[in-house]
Each structure stands twice: as C-alpha cells, then as structure tokens.
Coordinates of N, CA and C in Angstrom, one line a residue:
M30 N -17.0 6.3 27.5 CA -16.3 5.4 28.3 C -16.1 4.1 27.3
L31 N -14.9 3.9 26.7 CA -14.1 2.8 26.4 C -14.3 1.1 27.1
S32 N -14.7 0.4 26.6 CA -15.2 -1.0 27.5 C -13.7 -1.5 27.4
P33 N -13.3 -2.7 28.5 CA -11.9 -3.0 28.3 C -11.0 -3.6 27.1
V34 N -12.1 -4.2 26.2 CA -11.9 -5.1 25.3 C -11.4 -3.8 24.2
A35 N -12.1 -3.0 24.2 CA -12.1 -1.8 23.0 C -10.5 -0.7 23.5
Y36 N -10.3 -0.7 24.9 CA -9.4 0.1 25.4 C -7.5 -0.7 25.3
S37 N -8.3 -1.9 25.1 CA -6.4 -2.5 25.1 C -6.6 -2.7 23.6
V38 N -7.6 -2.9 22.8 CA -7.0 -2.7 21.4 C -6.6 -1.4 21.1
R39 N -7.2 -0.2 21.6 CA -6.3 1.0 21.1 C -5.2 1.0 21.7
V40 N -4.8 0.9 23.0 CA -3.8 0.6 23.1 C -2.0 -0.1 22.9
L41 N -2.8 -1.5 22.2 CA -2.1 -1.9 21.6 C -1.5 -1.7 20.0
A42 N -2.7 -1.0 19.2 CA -2.7 -0.5 17.7 C -1.6 1.1 18.0
R43 N -1.6 1.5 19.2 CA -0.5 2.3 18.9 C 0.8 1.6 18.8
H44 N 1.4 0.2 19.1 CA 2.5 -0.2 19.0 C 3.1 -0.5 17.6
S45 N 4.3 -0.2 16.7 CA 4.2 -0.1 15.6 C 4.3 -1.7 15.5
A46 N 4.8 -2.2 16.3 CA 4.8 -4.2 15.9 C 3.0 -4.5 15.8
V47 N 2.4 -3.9 16.5 CA 0.9 -4.6 16.0 C 0.2 -3.6 14.9
R48 N 0.9 -3.1 14.7 CA 0.1 -2.1 13.3 C 0.7 -3.1 12.3
F49 N 2.0 -3.6 12.2 CA 3.1 -4.4 11.6 C 2.2 -5.6 11.2
L50 N 2.3 -6.0 12.2 CA 1.1 -7.6 12.0 C -0.2 -7.4 11.1
L51 N -1.0 -6.3 11.6 CA -2.1 -6.5 11.1 C -2.0 -5.8 9.7
V52 N -1.1 -5.2 9.3 CA -0.5 -5.0 7.7 C -0.1 -6.1 6.9
G53 N 0.6 -6.9 7.7 CA 0.8 -8.1 7.6 C -0.6 -9.3 6.8
G54 N -1.2 -9.0 7.7 CA -2.9 -10.1 7.8 C -3.0 -9.4 6.3
L55 N -3.9 -8.2 6.7 CA -4.0 -8.0 5.6 C -3.5 -7.9 4.0
S56 N -2.3 -7.8 3.8 CA -1.5 -8.1 3.0 C -1.9 -9.4 2.2
V57 N -2.2 -10.3 3.5 CA -2.2 -11.8 3.0 C -3.9 -11.8 2.2
A58 N -4.7 -11.0 3.0 CA -6.1 -11.0 2.2 C -5.9 -10.4 1.2
V59 N -5.0 -9.2 0.7 CA -5.1 -8.5 -0.7 C -4.3 -9.2 -1.4
D60 N -3.3 -10.2 -1.2 CA -3.1 -10.9 -2.0 C -4.2 -12.2 -2.5
A61 N -4.5 -13.0 -1.6 CA -5.8 -13.7 -2.0 C -7.1 -13.3 -2.8
G62 N -7.2 -12.2 -2.4 CA -8.4 -11.5 -2.6 C -8.0 -11.0 -4.3
S63 N -6.8 -10.3 -4.3 CA -6.7 -10.1 -5.6 C -6.5 -10.9 -6.5
L64 N -5.8 -12.3 -6.2 CA -5.6 -13.3 -7.0 C -7.0 -13.8 -7.6
F65 N -8.2 -14.1 -6.6 CA -9.6 -14.5 -6.8 C -10.0 -13.2 -8.0
V66 N -10.0 -12.0 -7.9 CA -10.3 -10.9 -8.9 C -9.2 -11.1 -10.5
Y67 N -8.3 -11.1 -10.3 CA -7.6 -11.4 -11.2 C -7.6 -12.3 -12.4
H68 N -7.7 -14.2 -11.5 CA -8.2 -15.0 -12.1 C -9.3 -15.7 -12.2
G69 N -9.9 -15.5 -11.0 CA -11.4 -16.1 -11.0 C -12.4 -15.3 -11.5
V70 N -12.1 -13.9 -11.4 CA -13.0 -13.1 -12.6 C -13.0 -12.5 -13.7
L71 N -11.9 -12.1 -13.9 CA -11.0 -11.5 -15.0 C -10.7 -12.3 -15.9
R72 N -10.5 -13.8 -15.5 CA -9.8 -15.0 -16.4 C -8.6 -14.7 -16.7
I73 N -7.6 -13.7 -15.5 CA -6.2 -13.7 -16.5 C -5.7 -15.3 -16.0
P74 N -4.7 -15.5 -17.0 CA -3.9 -16.8 -16.4 C -3.2 -17.1 -15.1
I75 N -3.1 -18.2 -14.5 CA -2.4 -18.0 -13.0 C -1.4 -17.9 -12.8
P76 N -0.3 -18.0 -14.1 CA 1.0 -17.1 -13.6 C 0.8 -15.8 -13.6
V77 N 0.2 -15.1 -14.7 CA 0.0 -13.4 -14.6 C -0.7 -13.5 -13.3
A78 N -1.8 -13.6 -13.0 CA -2.7 -13.1 -12.2 C -2.0 -13.7 -10.5
A79 N -0.9 -14.5 -10.6 CA -0.4 -14.8 -9.0 C 1.0 -13.6 -9.3
A80 N 1.4 -13.5 -10.2 CA 2.2 -12.1 -10.3 C 1.6 -10.9 -9.7
L81 N 0.4 -10.7 -10.5 CA -0.3 -9.3 -10.4 C -0.9 -9.3 -9.0
S82 N -0.9 -10.2 -8.4 CA -1.8 -9.9 -6.9 C -0.5 -10.0 -5.8
F83 N 0.4 -10.7 -6.2 CA 1.8 -10.7 -5.5 C 2.4 -9.2 -5.6
L84 N 2.2 -8.2 -6.5 CA 2.6 -7.1 -6.5 C 1.4 -6.4 -6.1
T85 N 0.3 -6.7 -6.1 CA -0.9 -5.8 -5.5 C -0.6 -5.3 -4.2
S86 N -0.2 -6.8 -3.7 CA 0.0 -7.0 -2.0 C 1.3 -6.5 -1.5
F87 N 2.6 -6.4 -2.6 CA 3.5 -5.9 -2.4 C 3.6 -4.2 -1.9
W88 N 2.8 -3.6 -2.9 CA 2.4 -2.0 -3.0 C 1.8 -1.6 -1.9
V89 N 0.7 -2.4 -1.5 CA -0.2 -2.6 -0.2 C 0.8 -2.3 1.0
N90 N 1.2 -3.4 0.8 CA 2.0 -3.6 2.1 C 3.4 -2.7 2.5
F91 N 3.8 -2.2 1.6 CA 4.6 -1.0 1.4 C 3.7 0.3 1.9
A92 N 3.4 0.7 1.5 CA 2.7 1.9 1.8 C 2.1 1.6 2.9
L93 N 1.4 0.9 3.7 CA 0.8 1.0 4.9 C 1.5 1.0 5.7
N94 N 2.8 0.3 5.6 CA 3.8 -0.3 6.5 C 4.7 1.4 7.0
R95 N 4.8 1.8 5.6 CA 5.5 3.2 5.5 C 4.7 4.3 6.2
A96 N 3.3 4.4 6.0 CA 2.6 5.5 6.5 C 1.9 4.9 8.2
W97 N 1.6 3.8 8.1 CA 0.7 3.4 9.5 C 1.7 3.1 10.5
S98 N 2.4 1.9 10.0 CA 2.9 1.0 10.9 C 4.4 1.8 11.7
F99 N 5.0 2.7 11.0 CA 6.0 3.2 10.9 C 6.1 4.5 10.8
G100 N 5.3 4.9 10.4 CA 4.9 6.6 10.0 C 6.2 7.7 9.4
S101 N 6.6 6.7 8.3 CA 7.9 7.4 7.9 C 7.4 8.2 6.8
S102 N 8.6 9.5 7.0 CA 8.7 10.5 5.6 C 9.9 10.4 5.3
G103 N 10.5 9.5 5.1 CA 12.0 9.5 4.5 C 11.5 9.3 3.0
Q104 N 12.8 9.3 2.1 CA 12.5 9.0 0.7 C 12.1 7.7 0.4
V105 N 11.0 8.1 -0.5 CA 10.6 6.5 -1.0 C 11.2 5.8 -2.0
V106 N 12.1 6.5 -3.0 CA 12.4 5.9 -4.0 C 13.7 4.4 -3.0
P107 N 14.4 5.2 -1.7 CA 15.4 4.4 -1.5 C 14.7 3.5 -0.3
Q108 N 13.9 3.7 -0.1 CA 12.9 2.6 1.1 C 12.4 1.4 0.0
V109 N 12.0 2.2 -1.0 CA 11.2 1.1 -2.2 C 12.5 -0.2 -2.7
G110 N 13.5 0.7 -2.7 CA 14.8 -0.2 -3.1 C 15.1 -1.4 -2.0
R111 N 15.3 -0.6 -0.6 CA 15.7 -1.7 0.5 C 14.2 -2.5 1.0
Y112 N 13.2 -2.0 0.8 CA 11.9 -3.3 0.8 C 12.3 -4.2 -0.2
L113 N 12.6 -4.0 -1.4 CA 12.6 -5.0 -2.4 C 13.8 -6.1 -2.0
A114 N 14.8 -5.3 -1.6 CA 15.9 -6.1 -1.1 C 15.1 -7.0 0.4
L115 N 14.5 -6.4 0.9 CA 14.1 -7.3 2.0 C 13.1 -8.6 1.6
V116 N 12.3 -8.5 0.4 CA 11.7 -9.3 -0.1 C 12.3 -10.3 -0.8
L117 N 13.4 -9.9 -1.5 CA 13.9 -10.9 -2.2 C 15.0 -11.9 -1.1
A118 N 15.6 -11.4 -0.1 CA 15.7 -12.0 1.1 C 15.1 -13.0 1.7
N119 N 13.6 -12.5 2.4 CA 12.6 -13.5 2.6 C 12.6 -14.6 1.8
L120 N 12.4 -14.3 0.3 CA 12.2 -15.3 -0.6 C 13.2 -16.6 -0.5
T121 N 14.8 -16.2 -0.4 CA 15.8 -17.2 -0.3 C 15.6 -17.8 1.3
A122 N 15.5 -16.6 2.2 CA 15.7 -17.6 4.2 C 14.3 -18.6 3.2
N123 N 13.4 -18.4 3.2 CA 12.3 -19.1 3.1 C 12.0 -20.5 2.4
V124 N 13.4 -20.2 1.1 CA 13.4 -21.8 0.5 C 14.4 -22.7 1.3
V125 N 15.2 -21.7 2.2 CA 16.2 -22.6 3.1 C 16.2 -23.0 4.2
L126 N 15.1 -22.1 4.7 CA 15.0 -22.5 6.1 C 13.8 -23.6 6.2
V127 N 13.1 -23.7 5.0 CA 11.8 -24.7 4.7 C 12.2 -25.9 4.4
S128 N 13.4 -25.9 3.7 CA 13.9 -26.6 3.3 C 15.0 -27.5 4.2
A129 N 15.6 -27.1 5.0 CA 16.8 -27.2 5.3 C 15.8 -28.2 6.9
L130 N 14.6 -27.5 7.3 CA 13.8 -28.0 8.4 C 13.2 -29.5 8.0
T131 N 12.5 -29.3 6.6 CA 12.1 -30.3 6.5 C 13.0 -31.7 6.3
W132 N 14.3 -31.3 5.4 CA 15.3 -32.2 5.5 C 15.8 -32.8 6.9
G133 N 16.2 -32.0 7.8 CA 16.1 -32.4 9.3 C 15.1 -33.3 10.1
G134 N 13.7 -33.4 9.2 CA 12.9 -34.3 10.2 C 11.3 -33.5 10.5
T135 N 11.5 -32.2 10.2 CA 10.1 -30.9 10.6 C 9.2 -31.8 9.3
P136 N 8.0 -31.7 10.1 CA 6.9 -32.1 8.8 C 7.0 -30.4 7.7
Y137 N 6.6 -30.5 6.9 CA 6.7 -29.4 5.9 C 5.9 -27.8 6.3
L138 N 4.7 -28.4 6.7 CA 3.6 -27.2 7.2 C 4.2 -26.4 8.6
L139 N 4.9 -27.4 9.6 CA 5.1 -26.8 10.7 C 6.9 -26.1 10.2
A140 N 7.6 -26.7 9.4 CA 8.4 -25.9 8.8 C 8.2 -24.5 8.4
K141 N 7.2 -24.5 7.7 CA 6.9 -23.4 6.8 C 6.1 -22.3 7.7
V142 N 5.5 -22.4 9.1 CA 4.5 -22.1 10.1 C 6.3 -21.0 11.0
L143 N 7.0 -21.9 11.4 CA 8.1 -21.7 12.0 C 9.2 -21.1 11.2
T144 N 9.5 -21.0 10.1 CA 9.8 -20.1 9.0 C 9.1 -18.9 9.3
T145 N 8.0 -18.6 9.0 CA 7.1 -17.4 8.5 C 7.1 -16.1 9.9
A146 N 7.1 -17.4 11.6 CA 7.4 -16.6 12.4 C 8.7 -16.2 12.7
S147 N 9.7 -16.7 12.3 CA 10.8 -16.2 12.6 C 11.3 -15.2 11.7
L148 N 10.6 -15.2 10.5 CA 11.1 -14.5 9.4 C 10.0 -12.9 9.9
A149 N 9.1 -13.0 10.4 CA 8.2 -11.6 10.4 C 8.6 -10.9 11.9
V150 N 9.7 -11.7 12.7 CA 10.3 -11.1 13.9 C 11.5 -9.8 13.1
V151 N 12.0 -10.6 12.3 CA 13.6 -10.3 11.7 C 12.8 -9.3 10.4
N152 N 11.6 -9.3 9.7 CA 11.2 -8.4 9.1 C 10.8 -7.4 9.9
Y153 N 10.3 -7.2 10.9 CA 10.0 -5.9 11.5 C 10.9 -5.3 12.2
L154 N 12.0 -6.0 12.8 CA 13.0 -5.0 12.8 C 13.9 -4.4 12.0
V155 N 14.1 -5.6 10.8 CA 14.5 -4.6 9.7 C 13.7 -3.3 9.4
S156 N 12.6 -3.4 9.0 CA 11.5 -2.2 8.5 C 11.6 -1.4 9.3
R157 N 11.9 -1.5 10.6 CA 11.6 -0.4 11.6 C 13.2 0.5 11.7
R158 N 14.3 -0.6 11.5 CA 15.9 0.0 12.0 C 16.5 0.3 10.3
W159 N 15.8 -0.3 9.2 CA 16.5 -0.1 8.0 C 15.7 0.8 6.9
I160 N 14.6 0.1 7.2 CA 13.5 0.1 5.8 C 12.8 1.8 5.6
F161 N 12.1 1.9 6.9 CA 11.4 3.0 7.0 C 11.7 4.5 7.7
V162 N 13.0 4.2 8.2 CA 13.6 5.2 8.8 C 13.6 6.6 8.2
G163 N 13.4 7.7 9.4 CA 13.1 8.8 8.5 C 11.7 9.6 8.1

C-alpha cells in the first residue's frame, strides 16, 4: 500500500508536464555539475568548460525528454533540428524579454524568473506538439 504522498507523486509523474519539469531541473543540475567537473576538476578554461557543460546538458535534456517525458519514437535527426531551433529561439526570447522587462522597470532577477517561467510553458507546448511528435 502506497502512502498518500507516494501515490500522489506516482500519479503526477504520469503526466508529461511533470516529467518535463523534472527533466528541466535535472538538466540544470547536469549543467552546473559538469561545469564543476570540466573547470573545477579538469581545469578546462571557463569559456570551453561552459560550452561543454551546456552541450552536455543539451543532450541529457533532449534524450530524457524524448524518451521519458514524451515517449517519442519519431526520427531523431529531425527532432534534434527542431530542438536546436527551440534552443536558439529561447536564447533570443530570453535576451529580448529580460531586457524589455528590465527596461520597463522590473528588477532584473524578477525579469529573469518571469521570463524563464513563461518560456517553460511555451517550451513544453512546443516540445509536445512539434519537437517530439511521433
């Protein structure tokens, strides 16, 4: 017999949005952890280490969202292309929205949180309906 908390977690984990958020959190941890390994342990210069940690997180995020969050069996190469397009769109939207909100008087850290939350919703919908179809 599962406890009410364990049962709730099991039920929630069945929903792709919850799995998507969990994968996002794990991806942040992988990005930070691999940056520590690349720079802090292996002494790779920061610009290279930051790029490598981003790429490591990119692939972890893509693979886990494909397999676990959305259970996609579609062709990988087109999905990677669409995912890369989403990442580039996110970069652009992030810079534009944080800048615009800050220019409008929103404190920069609040602007970042609001932008990230908004983009998470958009990313989930785009991932579910366009990237990981099939």
